[in-house]
Coordinates of C-alpha atoms (C1' of nucleotides) in Angstrom, one line a residue:
Chain A
M1395 CA -7.0 39.5 -20.8
S1396 CA -6.7 42.5 -18.8
R1397 CA -4.2 43.9 -16.8
K1398 CA -3.4 41.4 -14.0
N1399 CA -2.5 42.5 -10.4
R1400 CA -0.9 40.4 -7.8
T1401 CA -4.0 38.7 -6.1
D1402 CA -4.1 37.2 -9.7
V1403 CA -1.0 36.2 -9.5
V1404 CA -0.9 34.4 -6.6
A1405 CA -4.2 32.5 -7.4
A1406 CA -2.8 31.3 -10.5
A1407 CA 0.5 30.4 -8.7
C1408 CA -1.9 28.4 -6.2
G1409 CA -3.4 26.4 -8.8
M1410 CA -0.5 25.8 -10.3
F1411 CA 1.1 24.3 -7.1
A1412 CA -1.8 22.5 -6.2
E1413 CA -1.4 20.7 -9.5
Q1414 CA 2.2 20.5 -10.7
G1415 CA 3.8 20.9 -7.2
F1416 CA 6.1 23.8 -6.4
H1417 CA 8.6 22.5 -7.7
G1418 CA 7.1 21.3 -11.2
T1419 CA 5.7 24.8 -12.0
S1420 CA 8.1 27.2 -13.3
M1421 CA 8.0 30.9 -13.8
R1422 CA 7.0 30.8 -17.5
D1423 CA 4.4 28.3 -16.7
L1424 CA 3.0 30.5 -14.5
G1425 CA 3.2 33.4 -16.9
K1426 CA 1.7 31.4 -20.0
K1427 CA -1.1 30.7 -17.7
L1428 CA -1.7 34.0 -17.3
G1429 CA -1.2 35.2 -20.5
L1430 CA 2.4 37.4 -19.6
M1431 CA 5.9 36.6 -20.1
G1432 CA 7.6 34.5 -17.0
S1433 CA 9.7 37.5 -16.6
S1434 CA 7.0 40.2 -16.4
L1435 CA 5.9 38.2 -13.0
Y1436 CA 8.6 39.9 -11.2
S1437 CA 6.9 43.2 -11.2
H1438 CA 4.3 41.7 -9.2
V1439 CA 6.6 39.6 -7.1
V1440 CA 10.2 39.5 -6.1
S1441 CA 10.9 35.9 -6.1
K1442 CA 9.2 32.7 -6.8
D1443 CA 9.3 31.8 -3.0
E1444 CA 7.1 35.0 -2.0
L1445 CA 4.0 33.0 -3.7
L1446 CA 4.3 30.2 -2.1
V1447 CA 4.8 32.2 0.7
D1448 CA 1.3 34.0 0.2
V1449 CA -0.7 30.9 -0.5
V1450 CA 0.5 28.9 2.8
R1451 CA -0.3 32.2 4.7
E1452 CA -3.7 33.0 3.4
A1453 CA -4.8 29.1 4.4
S1454 CA -2.8 29.8 7.8
S1455 CA -4.9 32.6 8.3
R1456 CA -8.1 30.6 8.1
F1457 CA -7.0 27.9 9.7
Q1458 CA -6.1 30.4 12.8
S1459 CA -9.1 31.9 12.4
L1460 CA -11.4 28.8 13.1
A1461 CA -8.9 28.0 16.1
N1462 CA -9.6 31.4 17.4
E1463 CA -13.3 30.8 16.9
V1464 CA -13.5 27.1 18.6
R1465 CA -10.7 28.2 21.2
T1466 CA -13.7 30.8 22.9
M1467 CA -16.5 28.9 21.7
P1468 CA -18.9 27.9 24.7
G1469 CA -20.7 24.4 24.3
T1470 CA -20.2 20.7 24.6
A1471 CA -17.0 18.7 23.4
I1472 CA -19.0 17.1 21.1
E1473 CA -20.8 20.9 19.7
R1474 CA -17.2 22.1 19.4
L1475 CA -15.6 19.2 17.9
S1476 CA -18.2 19.3 15.1
R1477 CA -17.6 23.2 14.4
L1478 CA -13.9 21.9 14.3
I1479 CA -15.0 19.2 11.3
H1480 CA -17.3 21.7 9.5
G1481 CA -14.9 24.5 9.3
H1482 CA -12.0 22.5 8.6
L1483 CA -13.5 21.0 6.0
Q1484 CA -15.2 24.0 5.0
I1485 CA -11.6 25.4 4.5
L1486 CA -10.5 22.6 2.6
V1487 CA -13.8 22.3 0.4
E1488 CA -14.2 26.0 -0.3
D1489 CA -10.7 26.6 -2.1
P1490 CA -9.0 23.3 -2.9
N1491 CA -6.0 24.3 -4.8
Q1492 CA -5.0 26.4 -1.4
A1493 CA -5.6 23.5 0.8
R1494 CA -3.7 21.2 -1.4
T1495 CA -0.8 23.4 -1.7
F1496 CA -0.9 24.5 2.0
L1497 CA -0.8 20.5 2.5
N1498 CA 1.6 19.5 0.1
E1499 CA 3.7 22.5 -0.6
T1500 CA 4.7 24.0 2.5
R1501 CA 7.4 21.8 3.4
F1502 CA 9.2 23.5 0.4
L1503 CA 9.0 27.0 1.7
P1504 CA 12.2 28.8 3.1
E1505 CA 13.3 27.8 6.3
L1506 CA 11.8 30.7 8.5
E1507 CA 8.5 30.8 6.8
R1508 CA 8.2 27.1 6.9
D1509 CA 8.6 27.2 10.5
T1510 CA 6.2 29.4 11.0
A1511 CA 3.7 27.9 9.0
V1512 CA 4.1 24.4 11.0
A1513 CA 4.0 26.4 14.5
M1514 CA 0.8 27.5 13.6
F1515 CA -0.5 24.4 12.1
D1516 CA 0.9 23.0 15.8
S1517 CA -1.2 25.5 17.6
Y1518 CA -4.0 24.5 15.3
Q1519 CA -3.7 21.0 16.2
Q1520 CA -3.5 21.9 19.7
V1521 CA -7.5 23.1 19.5
F1522 CA -8.4 19.6 18.5
R1523 CA -6.6 18.5 21.4
D1524 CA -8.2 20.5 24.0
V1525 CA -11.7 19.8 22.2
L1526 CA -11.1 16.0 22.8
S1527 CA -9.8 16.1 26.2
G1528 CA -12.5 18.5 27.7
G1529 CA -14.7 15.9 26.0
R1530 CA -13.0 12.9 27.8
E1531 CA -13.3 14.8 31.1
S1532 CA -16.9 15.4 30.4
G1533 CA -17.8 12.2 29.5
E1534 CA -18.7 12.8 25.8
F1535 CA -15.5 10.7 24.6
R1536 CA -14.4 7.6 26.0
A1537 CA -12.0 7.9 29.3
D1538 CA -9.5 5.9 27.7
L1539 CA -8.8 8.1 24.7
D1540 CA -5.6 8.9 23.7
V1541 CA -6.2 12.3 22.8
H1542 CA -3.0 13.3 20.9
L1543 CA -3.4 10.2 18.8
A1544 CA -6.9 11.2 18.0
A1545 CA -6.3 14.2 17.5
N1546 CA -3.5 12.7 14.7
L1547 CA -6.5 10.9 13.4
V1548 CA -9.4 12.7 12.7
L1549 CA -6.7 15.2 11.1
S1550 CA -5.5 13.0 8.7
L1551 CA -9.0 12.1 7.9
L1552 CA -10.0 15.7 7.4
N1553 CA -6.8 16.3 5.1
G1554 CA -7.6 13.1 3.3
T1555 CA -10.6 15.3 1.6
P1556 CA -9.2 17.2 -0.7
R1557 CA -7.8 14.1 -2.5
W1558 CA -11.1 12.6 -3.1
F1559 CA -14.0 15.3 -2.5
N1560 CA -15.6 16.8 -5.5
S1561 CA -17.1 20.1 -4.8
G1562 CA -19.5 20.0 -8.3
G1563 CA -20.7 16.0 -6.6
A1564 CA -23.9 15.1 -5.1
L1565 CA -22.7 15.5 -1.4
N1566 CA -22.3 18.9 -0.1
I1567 CA -20.3 20.3 2.8
E1568 CA -23.0 19.9 5.1
S1569 CA -23.8 16.6 4.8
L1570 CA -20.2 15.5 4.1
A1571 CA -19.4 17.2 7.4
S1572 CA -21.8 15.7 9.1
E1573 CA -21.3 12.0 8.0
V1574 CA -17.6 12.8 9.3
H1575 CA -19.1 13.5 12.7
H1576 CA -20.9 10.9 12.7
L1577 CA -18.3 7.8 11.6
L1578 CA -15.8 9.6 14.3
T1579 CA -18.6 9.9 17.4
V1580 CA -20.2 6.5 17.0
G1581 CA -18.5 4.5 14.1
L1582 CA -19.3 2.0 11.6
N1583 CA -21.0 0.0 13.7
P1584 CA -25.0 0.1 13.8
D1585 CA -26.6 1.9 16.8
P1586 CA -26.9 0.3 19.8
Q1587 CA -25.2 -2.6 20.3
R1588 CA -21.3 -3.4 20.7
T1589 CA -18.8 -5.3 19.0
P1590 CA -18.4 -8.8 20.6
A1591 CA -14.8 -8.2 21.9
Chain B
M635 CA 31.2 3.2 -0.7
S636 CA 31.3 -0.2 -2.1
R637 CA 29.5 -0.1 -6.2
K638 CA 25.6 0.6 -6.3
N639 CA 23.5 -1.6 -8.0
R640 CA 20.2 -0.5 -9.8
T641 CA 18.2 -1.2 -6.0
D642 CA 20.6 1.2 -4.5
V643 CA 19.9 3.9 -6.7
V644 CA 16.4 2.9 -6.2
A645 CA 16.2 3.2 -2.6
A646 CA 18.1 6.2 -2.8
A647 CA 16.0 8.0 -5.2
C648 CA 12.6 6.6 -2.9
G649 CA 14.3 8.9 0.2
M650 CA 15.2 11.4 -1.9
F651 CA 11.5 11.7 -3.7
A652 CA 9.8 11.4 -0.2
E653 CA 11.7 14.3 1.2
Q654 CA 12.2 17.0 -1.6
G655 CA 9.9 16.1 -4.0
F656 CA 10.2 14.1 -7.7
H657 CA 10.3 17.7 -9.3
G658 CA 12.5 18.9 -6.2
T659 CA 15.3 16.1 -6.8
S660 CA 18.0 16.3 -9.6
M661 CA 20.1 13.7 -11.0
R662 CA 22.8 15.2 -9.5
D663 CA 21.5 15.7 -5.4
L664 CA 20.9 11.6 -6.2
G665 CA 24.3 11.0 -7.7
K666 CA 25.7 13.0 -4.4
K667 CA 23.8 11.0 -1.9
L668 CA 25.1 7.8 -3.4
G669 CA 28.6 9.2 -3.5
L670 CA 28.4 9.1 -7.5
M671 CA 28.8 11.7 -10.3
G672 CA 24.9 12.4 -11.5
S673 CA 25.4 11.0 -15.0
S674 CA 26.6 7.6 -13.5
L675 CA 23.1 7.1 -12.6
Y676 CA 22.5 6.7 -16.1
S677 CA 24.7 3.5 -16.1
H678 CA 21.5 1.7 -13.9
V679 CA 18.6 3.7 -14.9
V680 CA 17.4 4.9 -18.5
S681 CA 15.8 7.8 -17.3
K682 CA 14.8 9.7 -14.1
D683 CA 11.3 8.6 -14.8
E684 CA 12.2 5.3 -14.4
L685 CA 13.1 5.7 -11.0
L686 CA 9.5 6.9 -10.0
V687 CA 8.2 4.3 -11.8
D688 CA 10.1 1.5 -10.1
V689 CA 9.5 3.0 -6.6
V690 CA 5.7 3.1 -7.2
R691 CA 5.1 0.0 -8.5
E692 CA 6.7 -1.7 -5.4
A693 CA 4.4 0.4 -3.4
S694 CA 1.4 -0.6 -5.7
S695 CA 2.7 -4.7 -5.7
R696 CA 2.0 -4.5 -2.1
F697 CA -1.3 -2.6 -1.7
Q698 CA -1.9 -5.5 -4.5
S699 CA -1.3 -8.4 -2.4
L700 CA -3.5 -7.4 0.6
A701 CA -6.1 -6.6 -1.8
N702 CA -5.8 -10.0 -3.0
E703 CA -5.4 -11.2 0.8
V704 CA -8.6 -10.0 1.5
R705 CA -10.3 -10.6 -1.2
T706 CA -10.2 -14.7 -0.7
M707 CA -10.3 -14.3 3.1
P708 CA -12.9 -15.9 5.2
G709 CA -14.5 -14.2 8.1
T710 CA -16.5 -11.2 9.5
A711 CA -16.4 -8.0 7.8
I712 CA -14.9 -6.6 11.0
E713 CA -12.3 -9.3 10.7
R714 CA -11.5 -8.2 7.1
L715 CA -12.0 -4.4 7.8
S716 CA -9.1 -5.0 10.9
R717 CA -6.9 -6.9 8.4
L718 CA -7.3 -4.1 5.9
I719 CA -6.1 -1.8 8.2
H720 CA -3.5 -3.4 9.7
G721 CA -1.7 -4.2 6.4
H722 CA -1.9 -0.7 5.0
L723 CA -0.7 0.7 8.0
Q724 CA 1.9 -2.2 7.5
I725 CA 2.7 -1.4 4.2
L726 CA 2.8 2.8 5.5
V727 CA 4.9 2.3 8.0
E728 CA 7.3 -0.4 7.0
D729 CA 8.9 1.6 4.3
P730 CA 7.4 5.3 5.0
N731 CA 9.6 6.5 1.9
Q732 CA 8.1 4.3 -0.4
A733 CA 4.8 5.5 1.1
R734 CA 5.4 8.9 0.9
T735 CA 6.1 8.7 -2.9
F736 CA 3.5 6.6 -4.0
L737 CA 1.0 9.2 -2.2
N738 CA 2.4 12.2 -3.4
E739 CA 4.7 11.6 -6.6
T740 CA 2.3 9.2 -8.1
R741 CA 0.4 12.2 -10.3
F742 CA 4.2 13.3 -11.9
L743 CA 4.4 9.6 -13.5
P744 CA 4.1 10.0 -17.4
E745 CA 0.7 9.3 -18.5
L746 CA 0.6 5.8 -19.1
E747 CA 2.6 4.7 -15.5
R748 CA -0.1 6.9 -13.9
D749 CA -3.0 5.3 -15.2
T750 CA -1.9 2.0 -14.5
A751 CA -1.3 2.9 -11.0
V752 CA -4.9 4.8 -10.5
A753 CA -6.3 1.8 -12.0
M754 CA -4.6 -0.4 -9.6
F755 CA -5.5 2.0 -6.5
D756 CA -9.2 1.6 -7.9
S757 CA -9.4 -1.5 -7.2
Y758 CA -7.7 -2.2 -4.4
Q759 CA -10.3 0.5 -2.6
Q760 CA -13.0 -1.5 -4.3
V761 CA -12.1 -4.1 -1.9
F762 CA -12.7 -1.3 1.0
R763 CA -15.7 -1.0 -0.5
D764 CA -17.0 -4.7 -0.9
V765 CA -15.8 -5.4 2.7
L766 CA -18.0 -2.3 3.8
S767 CA -21.0 -3.3 1.7
G768 CA -20.6 -6.9 3.4
G769 CA -20.6 -5.6 6.8
R770 CA -23.8 -3.8 6.1
E771 CA -25.6 -6.4 4.7
S772 CA -24.2 -8.4 7.5
G773 CA -25.7 -6.3 10.2
E774 CA -22.3 -5.6 11.7
F775 CA -22.3 -2.1 10.2
R776 CA -24.8 0.7 9.9
A777 CA -27.8 0.1 7.5
D778 CA -27.4 4.1 6.2
L779 CA -23.9 3.4 5.6
D780 CA -22.7 5.2 2.4
V781 CA -20.1 2.7 1.3
H782 CA -18.2 5.0 -1.5
L783 CA -18.1 8.1 1.1
A784 CA -16.8 5.4 4.6
A785 CA -13.9 3.8 2.2
N786 CA -12.6 7.3 0.9
L787 CA -12.9 8.1 4.8
V788 CA -11.4 5.5 6.2
L789 CA -8.5 5.4 3.4
S790 CA -8.1 9.1 4.0
L791 CA -7.3 8.8 7.5
L792 CA -5.1 5.5 6.9
N793 CA -2.5 7.6 4.7
G794 CA -2.4 10.2 6.4
T795 CA -0.7 8.6 9.1
P796 CA 3.0 8.7 7.7
R797 CA 2.8 12.3 7.8
W798 CA 2.9 12.1 11.8
F799 CA 3.6 8.7 12.7
N800 CA 7.0 8.0 14.2
S801 CA 8.4 4.3 13.5
G802 CA 10.8 5.0 16.6
G803 CA 8.3 6.3 19.1
A804 CA 6.2 4.4 21.4
L805 CA 3.2 3.9 19.5
N806 CA 3.6 0.5 17.8
I807 CA 2.1 -0.6 14.5
E808 CA 0.0 -3.2 16.2
S809 CA -1.3 -0.9 18.9
L810 CA -2.0 2.1 15.8
A811 CA -3.8 -0.3 13.9
S812 CA -6.0 -1.6 16.8
E813 CA -6.9 2.1 17.5
V814 CA -7.4 2.9 14.2
H815 CA -10.0 -0.1 14.4
H816 CA -11.4 1.0 17.6
L817 CA -11.9 4.6 16.2
L818 CA -13.7 3.5 13.1
T819 CA -15.9 1.2 14.4
V820 CA -16.8 2.5 17.8
G821 CA -15.9 5.9 17.7
L822 CA -15.1 8.3 19.8
N823 CA -18.0 8.0 22.2
P824 CA -17.9 6.0 25.6
D825 CA -19.4 2.3 25.1
P826 CA -22.7 1.7 26.0
Q827 CA -24.7 5.0 25.3
R828 CA -25.4 7.0 22.2
T829 CA -25.3 10.9 21.8
P830 CA -28.1 12.5 22.7
A831 CA -29.2 14.2 19.4
Chain C
dC1494 C1' 32.1 4.8 -13.2
dC1495 C1' 33.9 9.1 -14.6
dT1496 C1' 35.1 13.5 -17.7
dA1497 C1' 33.4 16.2 -21.0
dC1498 C1' 29.8 17.9 -23.0
dC1499 C1' 25.0 18.9 -25.2
dG1500 C1' 20.6 21.9 -25.7
dA1501 C1' 17.0 23.3 -23.0
dT1502 C1' 15.4 25.5 -19.1
dC1503 C1' 15.7 27.1 -14.7
dG1504 C1' 15.0 31.7 -11.5
dG1505 C1' 15.6 36.5 -11.9
dT1506 C1' 17.8 41.1 -14.1
dA1507 C1' 18.5 45.7 -16.5
dG1508 C1' 16.3 48.5 -19.3
dG1509 C1' 12.9 50.2 -21.4
Chain D
dC948 C1' 4.2 44.3 -19.5
dC949 C1' 8.1 42.8 -23.1
dT950 C1' 13.0 42.3 -25.0
dA951 C1' 16.9 40.8 -24.2
dC952 C1' 19.9 38.8 -21.7
dC953 C1' 22.6 36.5 -17.3
dG954 C1' 24.8 32.5 -14.6
dA955 C1' 23.4 27.7 -13.0
dT956 C1' 21.1 24.1 -13.3
dC957 C1' 18.6 20.5 -15.5
dG958 C1' 18.1 15.6 -17.9
dG959 C1' 20.7 13.0 -20.5
dT960 C1' 24.6 11.4 -23.6
dA961 C1' 29.5 10.4 -25.7
dG962 C1' 33.7 7.6 -25.2
dG963 C1' 36.3 5.8 -22.6

DNA sequence: CCTACCGATCGGTAGG
DNA sequence: CCTACCGATCGGTAGG
């Protein structure tokens, strides 16, 4: 109802991009959501692309913070992986619209910005690989672990959560993160024994 | 170059929807890819929506076949889960464009068709839950396993693969499926021992 | 399968 | 922040 600022516009865009996709959202749609004319948005933003850039940059910076934290974090590989899992899920769950826009719409960014985002996420993923290979050397993880593959699988699992996790549901982030960590470290099998081949 | 039929058009649409998204693909784009005018596509198809319907239905029927196979499949829970993992990955990897369109663009289907697709995937997911809970009863999986959650996590992991798996790369589907199965059953930990808290 | 076209909507601008 | 508008493009149709 009150006068809108750029932050309001970006927040609304974030929600619409998550639900309708970047190309499925028009500036007039977005204006309607904010109670404005579509053309009025151009007093806050210079282009539609800019809105997507803002959303993706915000998400990127969260992942980068987590990466930096874990890069300099002491502790075992298991502890560091645990922190990555929890931190990653927290980012996704805290703002699911931002997460979905980041995961699904980054590819529609102008080339330069998209390259930046991709490079950032690559270096983020490198932290996962570093933690996994550290744990492999220390004996915390399997010696035959394919670190590159495992990092992809772990990130796939994590990035899928915004599709089904309901932050209003019975399961909170702490439990989710702990379940994910449990699944990834000890697997589905019952505790002591192994599968017979 | 030669005259196109409906199958060609759907196949081209599948590729473009995967890469540009449904709303990011115009009928003229699609025509250009096929060497046709955009308007010529309407001799093969009655609407743009219909193309997406076709792609999603094809993918749906593949998942349904796998579900039916595993529903009536004898064997241990581990064997059945293994088949689900392998079959699911095969569907995703065999036609990554179809998979990506199914996973990302189904939400843009007309309401009725979307509901159908969602219902189908729900019943598909139920097979995962059934196998997991069967394995929990039989002692193959942990007694404390949250079956609903585990099914979501397993499917998240699987559905993330089209984002990074390169079918031309060194890793083939069999190895991928076996690695995924290994990760999900025994986890990242080294074989015999457990994590000390 | 093309040409020629329809009304609607797109991202965006000028001027206030 | 709105009104009024721009050229471009959208999904789709008529007629051949």
